[in-house]
Amino acid sequence: MFTGIVEATVKVLSVRDDAGSRKLTLERIWDDLKPGQSVAVNGVCLTVAEETSGKTPSMAFDVVAETLKLTNLGKLAAGDGVHVERSLAANGRLDGHFVLGHIDGMVSLISQVEDDSGVRLILKSSKELAKYLIPKGSVAIDGVSLTIASIKGETFEVALIPTTMRLTMLTNQPQDWMFNLETDVLSKTVVSWLERERRGK
């Protein structure tokens, strides 16, 4: 369980592909991190496979083929930056919203629009994902907890305040970049239940 409050942006140190999976090695910023613990990387819940100390402390993850297909982790290269967040402690503060780290799919960046309060990202989802989007509802975009500002069909907008712009890479990505999207778990639960009820009738 995560909150969508990104703790840091860290550098990808290396990427190694092997038989349909990928070893992803990142900069490590936590001294007490241990193998077996969970870290959200661009919103994707991954398990720490290895950690090293030394001049450049690192943490490594094994990413399976299904995750590479459904997320932007398959597009990463050494030198890229990614958002990281450790799992929520039982006594932790929930500053964002409940984020599971289970990506529903990807959404494309149509454009960025500046306004008086910051920047709005205009994003395009698939029809299948759009049914889970709710005006003023929560989403996680590359692991960042955000509120939907507006929706029109399969296009929706999220507003970024200056703090979010400073602490994340959301405004650094080019047009057509594919962001990882996790829709709100409550929305998915309600829609899924209603669809099952409709099929049952």
PDB file of C-alpha atoms in Angstrom:
ATOM      1  CA  MET A   1       0.000   0.000   0.000  1.00  0.00           C
ATOM      2  CA  PHE A   2       1.264   3.461  -0.925  1.00  0.00           C
ATOM      3  CA  THR A   3      -0.042   7.021  -0.771  1.00  0.00           C
ATOM      4  CA  GLY A   4       1.043   8.587  -4.064  1.00  0.00           C
ATOM      5  CA  ILE A   5       3.291  11.064  -2.243  1.00  0.00           C
ATOM      6  CA  VAL A   6       6.567  10.589  -4.093  1.00  0.00           C
ATOM      7  CA  GLU A   7       9.552  10.630  -1.756  1.00  0.00           C
ATOM      8  CA  ALA A   8      12.214  11.290  -4.372  1.00  0.00           C
ATOM      9  CA  THR A   9      13.203  11.139  -8.018  1.00  0.00           C
ATOM     10  CA  VAL A  10      16.209   8.849  -8.441  1.00  0.00           C
ATOM     11  CA  LYS A  11      18.382   7.871 -11.383  1.00  0.00           C
ATOM     12  CA  VAL A  12      18.277   4.569 -13.231  1.00  0.00           C
ATOM     13  CA  LEU A  13      21.802   3.189 -12.878  1.00  0.00           C
ATOM     14  CA  SER A  14      21.459   0.227 -15.208  1.00  0.00           C
ATOM     15  CA  VAL A  15      18.982  -1.893 -17.134  1.00  0.00           C
ATOM     16  CA  ARG A  16      19.654  -5.520 -17.994  1.00  0.00           C
ATOM     17  CA  ASP A  17      17.220  -7.576 -20.066  1.00  0.00           C
ATOM     18  CA  ASP A  18      17.212 -11.340 -19.809  1.00  0.00           C
ATOM     19  CA  ALA A  19      14.711 -13.884 -21.186  1.00  0.00           C
ATOM     20  CA  GLY A  20      11.661 -11.642 -21.083  1.00  0.00           C
ATOM     21  CA  SER A  21      12.410 -10.030 -17.714  1.00  0.00           C
ATOM     22  CA  ARG A  22      14.437  -7.003 -16.737  1.00  0.00           C
ATOM     23  CA  LYS A  23      16.825  -6.222 -13.903  1.00  0.00           C
ATOM     24  CA  LEU A  24      16.293  -2.570 -13.010  1.00  0.00           C
ATOM     25  CA  THR A  25      18.951  -0.984 -10.793  1.00  0.00           C
ATOM     26  CA  LEU A  26      18.298   2.418  -9.225  1.00  0.00           C
ATOM     27  CA  GLU A  27      20.021   4.831  -6.895  1.00  0.00           C
ATOM     28  CA  ARG A  28      19.216   3.935  -3.276  1.00  0.00           C
ATOM     29  CA  ILE A  29      18.350   6.798  -0.900  1.00  0.00           C
ATOM     30  CA  TRP A  30      17.257   4.799   2.176  1.00  0.00           C
ATOM     31  CA  ASP A  31      19.908   3.374   4.492  1.00  0.00           C
ATOM     32  CA  ASP A  32      17.600   0.785   6.084  1.00  0.00           C
ATOM     33  CA  LEU A  33      16.171  -0.711   2.884  1.00  0.00           C
ATOM     34  CA  LYS A  34      16.283  -4.526   2.803  1.00  0.00           C
ATOM     35  CA  PRO A  35      15.620  -7.197   0.151  1.00  0.00           C
ATOM     36  CA  GLY A  36      11.991  -8.281   0.162  1.00  0.00           C
ATOM     37  CA  GLN A  37      10.598  -4.828   0.927  1.00  0.00           C
ATOM     38  CA  SER A  38       8.245  -2.998  -1.431  1.00  0.00           C
ATOM     39  CA  VAL A  39       9.014   0.186  -3.341  1.00  0.00           C
ATOM     40  CA  ALA A  40       6.762   1.921  -5.869  1.00  0.00           C
ATOM     41  CA  VAL A  41       8.771   2.829  -8.984  1.00  0.00           C
ATOM     42  CA  ASN A  42       6.799   5.207 -11.222  1.00  0.00           C
ATOM     43  CA  GLY A  43       3.801   3.894  -9.327  1.00  0.00           C
ATOM     44  CA  VAL A  44       4.577   0.201  -9.905  1.00  0.00           C
ATOM     45  CA  CYS A  45       4.880  -1.909  -6.756  1.00  0.00           C
ATOM     46  CA  LEU A  46       8.199  -3.788  -6.984  1.00  0.00           C
ATOM     47  CA  THR A  47      10.092  -5.999  -4.553  1.00  0.00           C
ATOM     48  CA  VAL A  48      13.687  -5.181  -3.667  1.00  0.00           C
ATOM     49  CA  ALA A  49      15.816  -8.054  -4.982  1.00  0.00           C
ATOM     50  CA  GLU A  50      19.253  -6.665  -4.080  1.00  0.00           C
ATOM     51  CA  GLU A  51      20.758  -3.656  -2.367  1.00  0.00           C
ATOM     52  CA  THR A  52      24.350  -2.452  -2.287  1.00  0.00           C
ATOM     53  CA  SER A  53      26.312   0.135  -0.344  1.00  0.00           C
ATOM     54  CA  GLY A  54      29.508   1.907  -1.297  1.00  0.00           C
ATOM     55  CA  LYS A  55      30.145   5.026  -3.351  1.00  0.00           C
ATOM     56  CA  THR A  56      26.820   4.743  -5.204  1.00  0.00           C
ATOM     57  CA  PRO A  57      24.304   2.835  -3.065  1.00  0.00           C
ATOM     58  CA  SER A  58      21.843   0.967  -5.247  1.00  0.00           C
ATOM     59  CA  MET A  59      18.646  -1.069  -5.142  1.00  0.00           C
ATOM     60  CA  ALA A  60      17.720  -3.619  -7.802  1.00  0.00           C
ATOM     61  CA  PHE A  61      14.377  -5.053  -8.878  1.00  0.00           C
ATOM     62  CA  ASP A  62      13.335  -7.934 -11.107  1.00  0.00           C
ATOM     63  CA  VAL A  63      10.591  -6.753 -13.484  1.00  0.00           C
ATOM     64  CA  VAL A  64       8.585  -9.497 -15.220  1.00  0.00           C
ATOM     65  CA  ALA A  65       7.395  -9.414 -18.830  1.00  0.00           C
ATOM     66  CA  GLU A  66       3.751  -8.622 -17.974  1.00  0.00           C
ATOM     67  CA  THR A  67       4.799  -5.551 -15.984  1.00  0.00           C
ATOM     68  CA  LEU A  68       7.095  -4.408 -18.803  1.00  0.00           C
ATOM     69  CA  LYS A  69       4.189  -4.700 -21.249  1.00  0.00           C
ATOM     70  CA  LEU A  70       1.631  -2.824 -19.126  1.00  0.00           C
ATOM     71  CA  THR A  71       3.842  -0.026 -17.767  1.00  0.00           C
ATOM     72  CA  ASN A  72       6.520   2.430 -18.885  1.00  0.00           C
ATOM     73  CA  LEU A  73       9.245   0.549 -16.977  1.00  0.00           C
ATOM     74  CA  GLY A  74      10.018  -1.201 -20.249  1.00  0.00           C
ATOM     75  CA  LYS A  75      10.926   2.145 -21.823  1.00  0.00           C
ATOM     76  CA  LEU A  76      13.515   3.126 -19.208  1.00  0.00           C
ATOM     77  CA  ALA A  77      17.229   3.451 -19.913  1.00  0.00           C
ATOM     78  CA  ALA A  78      20.273   4.188 -17.757  1.00  0.00           C
ATOM     79  CA  GLY A  79      20.296   7.853 -16.771  1.00  0.00           C
ATOM     80  CA  ASP A  80      16.517   8.267 -16.748  1.00  0.00           C
ATOM     81  CA  GLY A  81      14.789   9.538 -13.618  1.00  0.00           C
ATOM     82  CA  VAL A  82      11.984   7.670 -11.841  1.00  0.00           C
ATOM     83  CA  HIS A  83       9.677   8.414  -8.912  1.00  0.00           C
ATOM     84  CA  VAL A  84      10.086   6.233  -5.821  1.00  0.00           C
ATOM     85  CA  GLU A  85       8.002   5.763  -2.696  1.00  0.00           C
ATOM     86  CA  ARG A  86       8.332   3.208   0.087  1.00  0.00           C
ATOM     87  CA  SER A  87       5.274   1.292   1.249  1.00  0.00           C
ATOM     88  CA  LEU A  88       3.050   2.911   3.864  1.00  0.00           C
ATOM     89  CA  ALA A  89       3.793   1.975   7.486  1.00  0.00           C
ATOM     90  CA  ALA A  90       0.763   0.987   9.587  1.00  0.00           C
ATOM     91  CA  ASN A  91       1.210   4.124  11.702  1.00  0.00           C
ATOM     92  CA  GLY A  92       2.072   6.359   8.740  1.00  0.00           C
ATOM     93  CA  ARG A  93       0.325   9.504   7.621  1.00  0.00           C
ATOM     94  CA  LEU A  94      -1.921   9.192   4.567  1.00  0.00           C
ATOM     95  CA  ASP A  95      -1.257  12.475   2.757  1.00  0.00           C
ATOM     96  CA  GLY A  96      -2.358  11.369  -0.731  1.00  0.00           C
ATOM     97  CA  HIS A  97      -4.831   8.530  -1.322  1.00  0.00           C
ATOM     98  CA  PHE A  98      -4.737   4.751  -1.135  1.00  0.00           C
ATOM     99  CA  VAL A  99      -2.482   3.573  -3.977  1.00  0.00           C
ATOM    100  CA  LEU A 100      -1.939  -0.153  -4.474  1.00  0.00           C
ATOM    101  CA  GLY A 101       0.932  -0.005  -6.944  1.00  0.00           C
ATOM    102  CA  HIS A 102      -1.083  -2.091  -9.431  1.00  0.00           C
ATOM    103  CA  ILE A 103      -1.080  -0.216 -12.735  1.00  0.00           C
ATOM    104  CA  ASP A 104      -4.309  -0.329 -14.754  1.00  0.00           C
ATOM    105  CA  GLY A 105      -2.675   0.808 -17.990  1.00  0.00           C
ATOM    106  CA  MET A 106      -0.950   3.760 -19.592  1.00  0.00           C
ATOM    107  CA  VAL A 107      -2.220   7.167 -20.691  1.00  0.00           C
ATOM    108  CA  SER A 108      -0.593   9.421 -23.273  1.00  0.00           C
ATOM    109  CA  LEU A 109       0.402  13.027 -22.740  1.00  0.00           C
ATOM    110  CA  ILE A 110      -1.453  15.207 -25.238  1.00  0.00           C
ATOM    111  CA  SER A 111      -0.164  18.566 -24.013  1.00  0.00           C
ATOM    112  CA  GLN A 112       0.795  20.770 -21.079  1.00  0.00           C
ATOM    113  CA  VAL A 113      -1.088  23.993 -20.438  1.00  0.00           C
ATOM    114  CA  GLU A 114       0.157  26.707 -18.091  1.00  0.00           C
ATOM    115  CA  ASP A 115      -2.302  28.674 -15.965  1.00  0.00           C
ATOM    116  CA  ASP A 116      -2.074  31.065 -13.017  1.00  0.00           C
ATOM    117  CA  SER A 117      -1.695  28.300 -10.435  1.00  0.00           C
ATOM    118  CA  GLY A 118       0.696  25.964 -12.250  1.00  0.00           C
ATOM    119  CA  VAL A 119       0.417  23.500 -15.129  1.00  0.00           C
ATOM    120  CA  ARG A 120      -2.341  21.230 -16.354  1.00  0.00           C
ATOM    121  CA  LEU A 121      -1.519  17.949 -18.040  1.00  0.00           C
ATOM    122  CA  ILE A 122      -4.008  16.900 -20.700  1.00  0.00           C
ATOM    123  CA  LEU A 123      -4.024  13.122 -20.973  1.00  0.00           C
ATOM    124  CA  LYS A 124      -5.719  10.517 -23.163  1.00  0.00           C
ATOM    125  CA  SER A 125      -6.840   7.182 -21.764  1.00  0.00           C
ATOM    126  CA  SER A 126      -8.340   4.121 -23.389  1.00  0.00           C
ATOM    127  CA  LYS A 127     -12.108   3.634 -23.380  1.00  0.00           C
ATOM    128  CA  GLU A 128     -11.699   0.751 -20.942  1.00  0.00           C
ATOM    129  CA  LEU A 129      -9.849   2.917 -18.424  1.00  0.00           C
ATOM    130  CA  ALA A 130     -12.039   5.989 -18.912  1.00  0.00           C
ATOM    131  CA  LYS A 131     -14.974   4.371 -17.116  1.00  0.00           C
ATOM    132  CA  TYR A 132     -13.009   4.496 -13.856  1.00  0.00           C
ATOM    133  CA  LEU A 133     -12.265   8.241 -14.096  1.00  0.00           C
ATOM    134  CA  ILE A 134     -14.439  10.477 -11.931  1.00  0.00           C
ATOM    135  CA  PRO A 135     -14.529  14.309 -11.825  1.00  0.00           C
ATOM    136  CA  LYS A 136     -12.572  15.416  -8.729  1.00  0.00           C
ATOM    137  CA  GLY A 137     -11.608  11.784  -8.173  1.00  0.00           C
ATOM    138  CA  SER A 138      -8.120  10.525  -7.411  1.00  0.00           C
ATOM    139  CA  VAL A 139      -5.610   8.963  -9.799  1.00  0.00           C
ATOM    140  CA  ALA A 140      -1.923   8.096  -9.564  1.00  0.00           C
ATOM    141  CA  ILE A 141       0.122   9.245 -12.578  1.00  0.00           C
ATOM    142  CA  ASP A 142       3.586   7.641 -12.562  1.00  0.00           C
ATOM    143  CA  GLY A 143       2.957   7.113  -8.860  1.00  0.00           C
ATOM    144  CA  VAL A 144       1.951  10.716  -8.078  1.00  0.00           C
ATOM    145  CA  SER A 145      -1.385  11.199  -6.313  1.00  0.00           C
ATOM    146  CA  LEU A 146      -3.424  13.752  -8.282  1.00  0.00           C
ATOM    147  CA  THR A 147      -7.012  14.974  -8.541  1.00  0.00           C
ATOM    148  CA  ILE A 148      -8.849  14.895 -11.851  1.00  0.00           C
ATOM    149  CA  ALA A 149      -9.690  18.484 -12.793  1.00  0.00           C
ATOM    150  CA  SER A 150     -11.946  17.718 -15.758  1.00  0.00           C
ATOM    151  CA  ILE A 151     -13.019  14.881 -18.052  1.00  0.00           C
ATOM    152  CA  LYS A 152     -14.261  14.895 -21.625  1.00  0.00           C
ATOM    153  CA  GLY A 153     -14.761  11.448 -23.073  1.00  0.00           C
ATOM    154  CA  GLU A 154     -11.456   9.629 -22.851  1.00  0.00           C
ATOM    155  CA  THR A 155      -9.485  12.848 -22.305  1.00  0.00           C
ATOM    156  CA  PHE A 156      -8.894  14.184 -18.815  1.00  0.00           C
ATOM    157  CA  GLU A 157      -6.838  16.869 -17.090  1.00  0.00           C
ATOM    158  CA  VAL A 158      -4.865  16.972 -13.850  1.00  0.00           C
ATOM    159  CA  ALA A 159      -3.550  20.157 -12.259  1.00  0.00           C
ATOM    160  CA  LEU A 160       0.026  20.337 -10.958  1.00  0.00           C
ATOM    161  CA  ILE A 161       0.944  22.823  -8.245  1.00  0.00           C
ATOM    162  CA  PRO A 162       4.506  24.226  -8.169  1.00  0.00           C
ATOM    163  CA  THR A 163       5.547  21.813  -5.392  1.00  0.00           C
ATOM    164  CA  THR A 164       4.530  18.795  -7.479  1.00  0.00           C
ATOM    165  CA  MET A 165       6.318  20.240 -10.494  1.00  0.00           C
ATOM    166  CA  ARG A 166       9.496  20.723  -8.456  1.00  0.00           C
ATOM    167  CA  LEU A 167       9.515  17.292  -6.798  1.00  0.00           C
ATOM    168  CA  THR A 168       8.488  15.130  -9.754  1.00  0.00           C
ATOM    169  CA  MET A 169       9.261  14.649 -13.437  1.00  0.00           C
ATOM    170  CA  LEU A 170       5.689  15.002 -14.669  1.00  0.00           C
ATOM    171  CA  THR A 171       6.400  18.206 -16.607  1.00  0.00           C
ATOM    172  CA  ASN A 172       9.723  16.915 -17.975  1.00  0.00           C
ATOM    173  CA  GLN A 173       8.235  14.355 -20.309  1.00  0.00           C
ATOM    174  CA  PRO A 174       7.754  14.892 -24.066  1.00  0.00           C
ATOM    175  CA  GLN A 175       4.445  14.943 -25.889  1.00  0.00           C
ATOM    176  CA  ASP A 176       3.015  11.417 -26.366  1.00  0.00           C
ATOM    177  CA  TRP A 177       4.914  10.116 -23.337  1.00  0.00           C
ATOM    178  CA  MET A 178       3.047   7.166 -21.829  1.00  0.00           C
ATOM    179  CA  PHE A 179       2.421   7.640 -18.107  1.00  0.00           C
ATOM    180  CA  ASN A 180       1.505   4.782 -15.790  1.00  0.00           C
ATOM    181  CA  LEU A 181      -2.072   5.158 -14.559  1.00  0.00           C
ATOM    182  CA  GLU A 182      -3.627   3.667 -11.449  1.00  0.00           C
ATOM    183  CA  THR A 183      -7.266   4.633 -11.051  1.00  0.00           C
ATOM    184  CA  ASP A 184      -8.928   4.921  -7.662  1.00  0.00           C
ATOM    185  CA  VAL A 185      -9.585   1.546  -6.009  1.00  0.00           C
ATOM    186  CA  LEU A 186     -13.030   2.679  -4.793  1.00  0.00           C
ATOM    187  CA  SER A 187     -14.057   3.655  -8.317  1.00  0.00           C
ATOM    188  CA  LYS A 188     -12.888   0.289  -9.687  1.00  0.00           C
ATOM    189  CA  THR A 189     -14.747  -1.584  -6.963  1.00  0.00           C
ATOM    190  CA  VAL A 190     -18.036   0.222  -7.629  1.00  0.00           C
ATOM    191  CA  VAL A 191     -17.822  -0.065 -11.426  1.00  0.00           C
ATOM    192  CA  SER A 192     -16.822  -3.729 -11.248  1.00  0.00           C
ATOM    193  CA  TRP A 193     -19.715  -4.543  -8.906  1.00  0.00           C
ATOM    194  CA  LEU A 194     -22.246  -2.727 -11.091  1.00  0.00           C
ATOM    195  CA  GLU A 195     -21.001  -4.512 -14.221  1.00  0.00           C
ATOM    196  CA  ARG A 196     -21.298  -7.920 -12.541  1.00  0.00           C
ATOM    197  CA  GLU A 197     -24.797  -7.077 -11.331  1.00  0.00           C
ATOM    198  CA  ARG A 198     -25.817  -5.998 -14.844  1.00  0.00           C
ATOM    199  CA  ARG A 199     -24.457  -9.202 -16.364  1.00  0.00           C
ATOM    200  CA  GLY A 200     -26.294 -11.231 -13.731  1.00  0.00           C
ATOM    201  CA  LYS A 201     -29.617  -9.700 -14.760  1.00  0.00           C
TER     202      LYS A 201
END
